[in-house]
Amino acid sequence: DQQVKQNSPSLSVQEGRISILNCDYTNSMFDYFLWYKKYPAEGPTFLISISSIKDKNEDGRFTVFLNKSAKHLSLHIVPSQPGDSAVYFCAARRSSGSARQLTFGSGTQLTVLP
Amino acid sequence: GAGVSQSPRYKVAKRGQDVALRCDPISGHVSLFWYQQALGQGPEFLTYFQNEAQLDKSGLPSDRFFAERPEGSVSTLKIQRTQQEDSAVYLCASSPYRGQGYEQYFGPGTRLTVT
């Protein structure tokens, strides 16, 4: 069963507009959420994160929103740039366990059109 | 500074062959993770090391998979008697934190193709 779901495999946005990437999770034991960005033939690169005690975190053009009651988070990119075109993975960390490894969604391919 | 490196970047193995995948984490990073990423999917956890101790191997799909980090730095993921379903990208990640999954730094991965 997929504990972290990204239901949109792809998204196209015009340059300068807002990109909104969505992520849903099912495990209430997750306490920390991250977004990673991945270019072809490279490993995922950390982008932004949010703790479960917050509902918003902002870093430049990137903002992550967390709705705990809905078990939903989203990444907003404003304004979108062609260099943002990549696969975006949502990931979640468990609040217990020795490894506290990340559980990833299946990714959303964002294409920003010039 | 240098990031996480992995070698080889690409590996083609015949079914039944053994393979060894290497990960060089960022110097000084305590935690090391291995993930398997199938085509069109997100990375899935395989195993975790804190220094040289393998604290979690719950994600290893079978006893054909074995990982080690004998001196607490370089790690090797070994797959014995490879099967076609082992074809995937194997990602290594390191973190300066103990047992904490956030802000892991990923290598470029090794793409394994089993024919």
Coordinates of C-alpha atoms in Angstrom, one line a residue:
Chain A
D1 CA 0.0 0.0 0.0
Q2 CA 1.2 3.4 -0.9
Q3 CA 1.6 5.5 2.2
V4 CA 2.6 8.6 0.2
K5 CA 0.7 9.4 -3.0
Q6 CA 1.3 11.9 -5.7
N7 CA -1.7 11.4 -7.9
S8 CA -0.6 13.7 -10.8
P9 CA 2.2 12.1 -12.8
S10 CA 2.7 15.3 -14.8
L11 CA 2.0 19.0 -14.7
S12 CA 2.7 21.7 -17.3
V13 CA 2.8 25.4 -16.4
Q14 CA 3.6 28.5 -18.2
E15 CA 6.7 30.4 -17.2
G16 CA 5.9 33.1 -14.6
R17 CA 2.8 31.4 -13.4
I18 CA 2.3 29.3 -10.2
S19 CA 3.0 25.6 -10.0
I20 CA 1.1 23.6 -7.4
L21 CA 2.2 20.1 -6.7
N22 CA 0.1 17.9 -4.5
C23 CA 0.8 15.0 -2.1
D24 CA -1.4 12.9 0.1
Y25 CA -0.3 10.6 2.9
T26 CA -2.1 7.9 5.0
N27 CA 0.3 7.2 7.9
S28 CA -0.4 9.4 10.9
M29 CA 3.0 8.5 12.3
F30 CA 4.7 10.8 9.8
D31 CA 6.1 13.9 11.5
Y32 CA 8.2 15.5 8.9
F33 CA 7.7 16.1 5.2
L34 CA 10.1 16.9 2.5
W35 CA 10.1 17.8 -1.2
Y36 CA 12.9 16.6 -3.4
K37 CA 13.7 17.7 -7.0
K38 CA 15.3 15.3 -9.5
Y39 CA 16.8 16.0 -12.8
P40 CA 17.5 13.1 -15.3
A41 CA 20.5 11.0 -14.4
E42 CA 21.0 12.7 -11.1
G43 CA 20.0 11.8 -7.6
P44 CA 17.2 13.6 -5.8
T45 CA 18.1 17.0 -4.4
F46 CA 16.5 18.3 -1.2
L47 CA 14.3 21.3 -1.8
I48 CA 12.2 22.3 1.2
S49 CA 10.7 20.6 4.3
I50 CA 8.1 21.1 6.9
S51 CA 7.5 19.8 10.4
S52 CA 4.1 18.4 11.4
I53 CA 3.8 21.2 14.0
K54 CA 3.7 23.8 11.3
D55 CA 1.3 24.4 8.5
K56 CA 3.5 26.5 6.2
N57 CA 7.2 26.9 5.4
E58 CA 8.5 29.3 2.8
D59 CA 11.9 29.5 1.1
G60 CA 12.2 32.0 -1.7
R61 CA 10.0 31.0 -4.6
F62 CA 9.0 27.7 -2.8
T63 CA 6.3 27.3 -0.2
V64 CA 5.1 24.1 1.3
F65 CA 1.7 23.9 2.9
L66 CA 0.6 21.1 5.3
N67 CA -3.0 20.2 6.2
K68 CA -2.7 17.6 8.9
S69 CA -6.4 17.0 9.2
A70 CA -6.7 16.2 5.5
K71 CA -3.3 14.4 5.4
H72 CA -2.3 16.6 2.5
L73 CA 0.6 18.8 1.6
S74 CA 1.4 20.9 -1.4
L75 CA 4.4 22.6 -2.9
H76 CA 3.9 26.0 -4.5
I77 CA 6.5 27.5 -6.9
V78 CA 6.0 31.2 -7.7
P79 CA 7.0 32.3 -10.2
S80 CA 7.8 29.2 -12.1
Q81 CA 10.9 29.1 -14.3
P82 CA 12.0 26.8 -17.1
G83 CA 14.9 25.6 -14.8
D84 CA 12.2 24.2 -12.4
S85 CA 11.3 21.5 -14.9
A86 CA 12.1 18.3 -13.1
V87 CA 10.5 15.4 -11.3
Y88 CA 9.3 16.4 -7.8
F89 CA 9.1 13.8 -5.1
C90 CA 7.2 14.2 -1.9
A91 CA 8.6 12.3 1.0
A92 CA 7.7 11.7 4.6
R93 CA 9.6 10.6 7.7
R94 CA 8.2 8.4 10.5
S95 CA 8.2 9.8 14.0
S96 CA 9.7 6.6 15.5
G97 CA 12.0 3.7 14.6
S98 CA 15.8 3.5 14.4
A99 CA 16.1 4.4 10.8
R100 CA 13.3 6.9 10.4
Q101 CA 13.8 6.5 6.7
L102 CA 12.0 8.5 4.1
T103 CA 8.9 7.1 2.3
F104 CA 8.5 8.7 -1.1
G105 CA 5.7 9.3 -3.4
S106 CA 5.9 8.3 -7.1
G107 CA 6.8 11.8 -8.3
T108 CA 5.3 14.5 -10.5
Q109 CA 7.0 15.6 -13.7
L110 CA 6.8 19.4 -13.8
T111 CA 7.3 21.1 -17.2
V112 CA 7.6 24.9 -17.2
L113 CA 7.0 26.2 -20.7
P114 CA 8.8 29.3 -21.8
Chain B
G1 CA 32.8 20.0 -1.3
A2 CA 32.3 16.5 -2.8
G3 CA 28.9 15.1 -2.8
V4 CA 27.8 11.4 -2.6
S5 CA 29.3 9.4 -5.3
Q6 CA 28.3 6.0 -6.6
S7 CA 29.9 3.5 -8.9
P8 CA 29.4 2.1 -11.4
R9 CA 26.8 4.5 -12.8
Y10 CA 25.5 1.8 -15.1
K11 CA 25.7 -2.0 -14.8
V12 CA 24.4 -4.6 -17.0
A13 CA 24.3 -8.1 -15.5
K14 CA 23.2 -11.4 -16.9
R15 CA 20.5 -13.2 -14.9
G16 CA 22.2 -15.2 -12.1
Q17 CA 25.3 -13.0 -11.9
D18 CA 26.4 -11.3 -8.7
V19 CA 26.9 -7.6 -8.6
A20 CA 28.4 -5.1 -6.2
L21 CA 27.4 -1.5 -6.1
R22 CA 29.6 1.1 -4.3
C23 CA 28.7 4.3 -2.4
D24 CA 31.1 6.9 -1.2
P25 CA 29.1 9.2 1.2
I26 CA 30.0 12.7 2.1
S27 CA 33.0 12.7 4.4
G28 CA 32.0 12.6 8.1
H29 CA 28.3 11.7 7.5
V30 CA 27.1 9.3 10.1
S31 CA 24.1 7.9 8.5
L32 CA 23.9 6.1 5.2
F33 CA 20.8 4.8 3.4
W34 CA 20.3 2.6 0.3
Y35 CA 17.1 3.0 -1.8
Q36 CA 15.8 1.1 -4.8
Q37 CA 14.0 3.1 -7.5
A38 CA 11.9 1.3 -10.1
L39 CA 11.0 3.0 -13.3
G40 CA 8.3 5.6 -12.8
Q41 CA 8.3 5.1 -9.0
G42 CA 9.8 6.9 -6.1
P43 CA 12.8 5.6 -4.2
E44 CA 12.0 2.8 -1.7
F45 CA 14.1 2.2 1.4
L46 CA 16.3 -0.8 1.5
T47 CA 18.7 -0.5 4.5
Y48 CA 20.3 2.0 6.9
F49 CA 23.7 2.3 8.6
Q50 CA 24.7 4.4 11.5
N51 CA 28.5 4.5 11.2
E52 CA 29.4 0.8 10.6
A53 CA 26.3 -0.6 12.3
Q54 CA 23.5 -1.8 10.1
L55 CA 20.5 -0.7 12.2
D56 CA 17.7 -1.4 9.8
K57 CA 17.6 -3.8 6.9
S58 CA 13.8 -4.2 6.8
G59 CA 13.6 -3.0 3.2
L60 CA 15.9 -5.6 1.6
P61 CA 13.6 -7.6 -0.7
S62 CA 15.3 -10.9 -0.3
D63 CA 18.3 -12.7 1.2
R64 CA 20.0 -12.2 -2.1
F65 CA 20.6 -8.6 -1.1
F66 CA 23.4 -7.8 1.3
A67 CA 24.9 -4.5 2.4
E68 CA 28.0 -3.6 4.4
R69 CA 29.8 -0.5 5.6
P70 CA 32.8 -2.0 7.5
E71 CA 34.7 1.1 8.4
G72 CA 31.7 3.5 8.7
S73 CA 32.4 5.3 5.4
V74 CA 32.2 3.5 2.1
S75 CA 29.3 1.1 1.7
T76 CA 28.7 -1.7 -0.8
L77 CA 25.4 -3.2 -1.8
K78 CA 25.7 -6.7 -3.1
I79 CA 23.1 -8.6 -5.0
Q80 CA 23.6 -12.3 -5.5
R81 CA 22.1 -14.3 -8.3
T82 CA 20.5 -11.3 -9.9
Q83 CA 16.9 -11.6 -11.3
Q84 CA 15.1 -9.4 -13.9
E85 CA 13.0 -7.8 -11.1
D86 CA 16.2 -6.5 -9.6
S87 CA 16.5 -4.0 -12.5
A88 CA 16.2 -0.6 -11.0
V89 CA 18.2 2.5 -10.0
Y90 CA 20.0 2.0 -6.7
L91 CA 20.4 5.2 -4.8
C92 CA 22.7 5.9 -1.9
A93 CA 22.1 8.8 0.5
S94 CA 24.0 10.1 3.5
S95 CA 23.1 12.4 6.3
P96 CA 25.1 14.1 9.1
Y97 CA 22.4 13.2 11.5
R98 CA 22.0 10.0 13.5
G99 CA 18.9 8.1 12.6
Q100 CA 17.1 11.1 11.2
G101 CA 15.7 11.0 7.8
Y102 CA 15.5 14.6 6.8
E103 CA 17.9 16.3 4.5
Q104 CA 19.5 13.2 3.1
Y105 CA 22.0 13.9 0.4
F106 CA 21.6 11.5 -2.6
G107 CA 24.2 10.2 -5.0
P108 CA 23.4 10.0 -8.7
G109 CA 22.5 6.3 -8.5
T110 CA 23.6 3.1 -10.2
R111 CA 21.2 1.9 -13.0
L112 CA 21.2 -1.9 -12.9
T113 CA 19.8 -3.8 -15.9
V114 CA 19.5 -7.5 -15.6
T115 CA 19.1 -9.3 -18.9

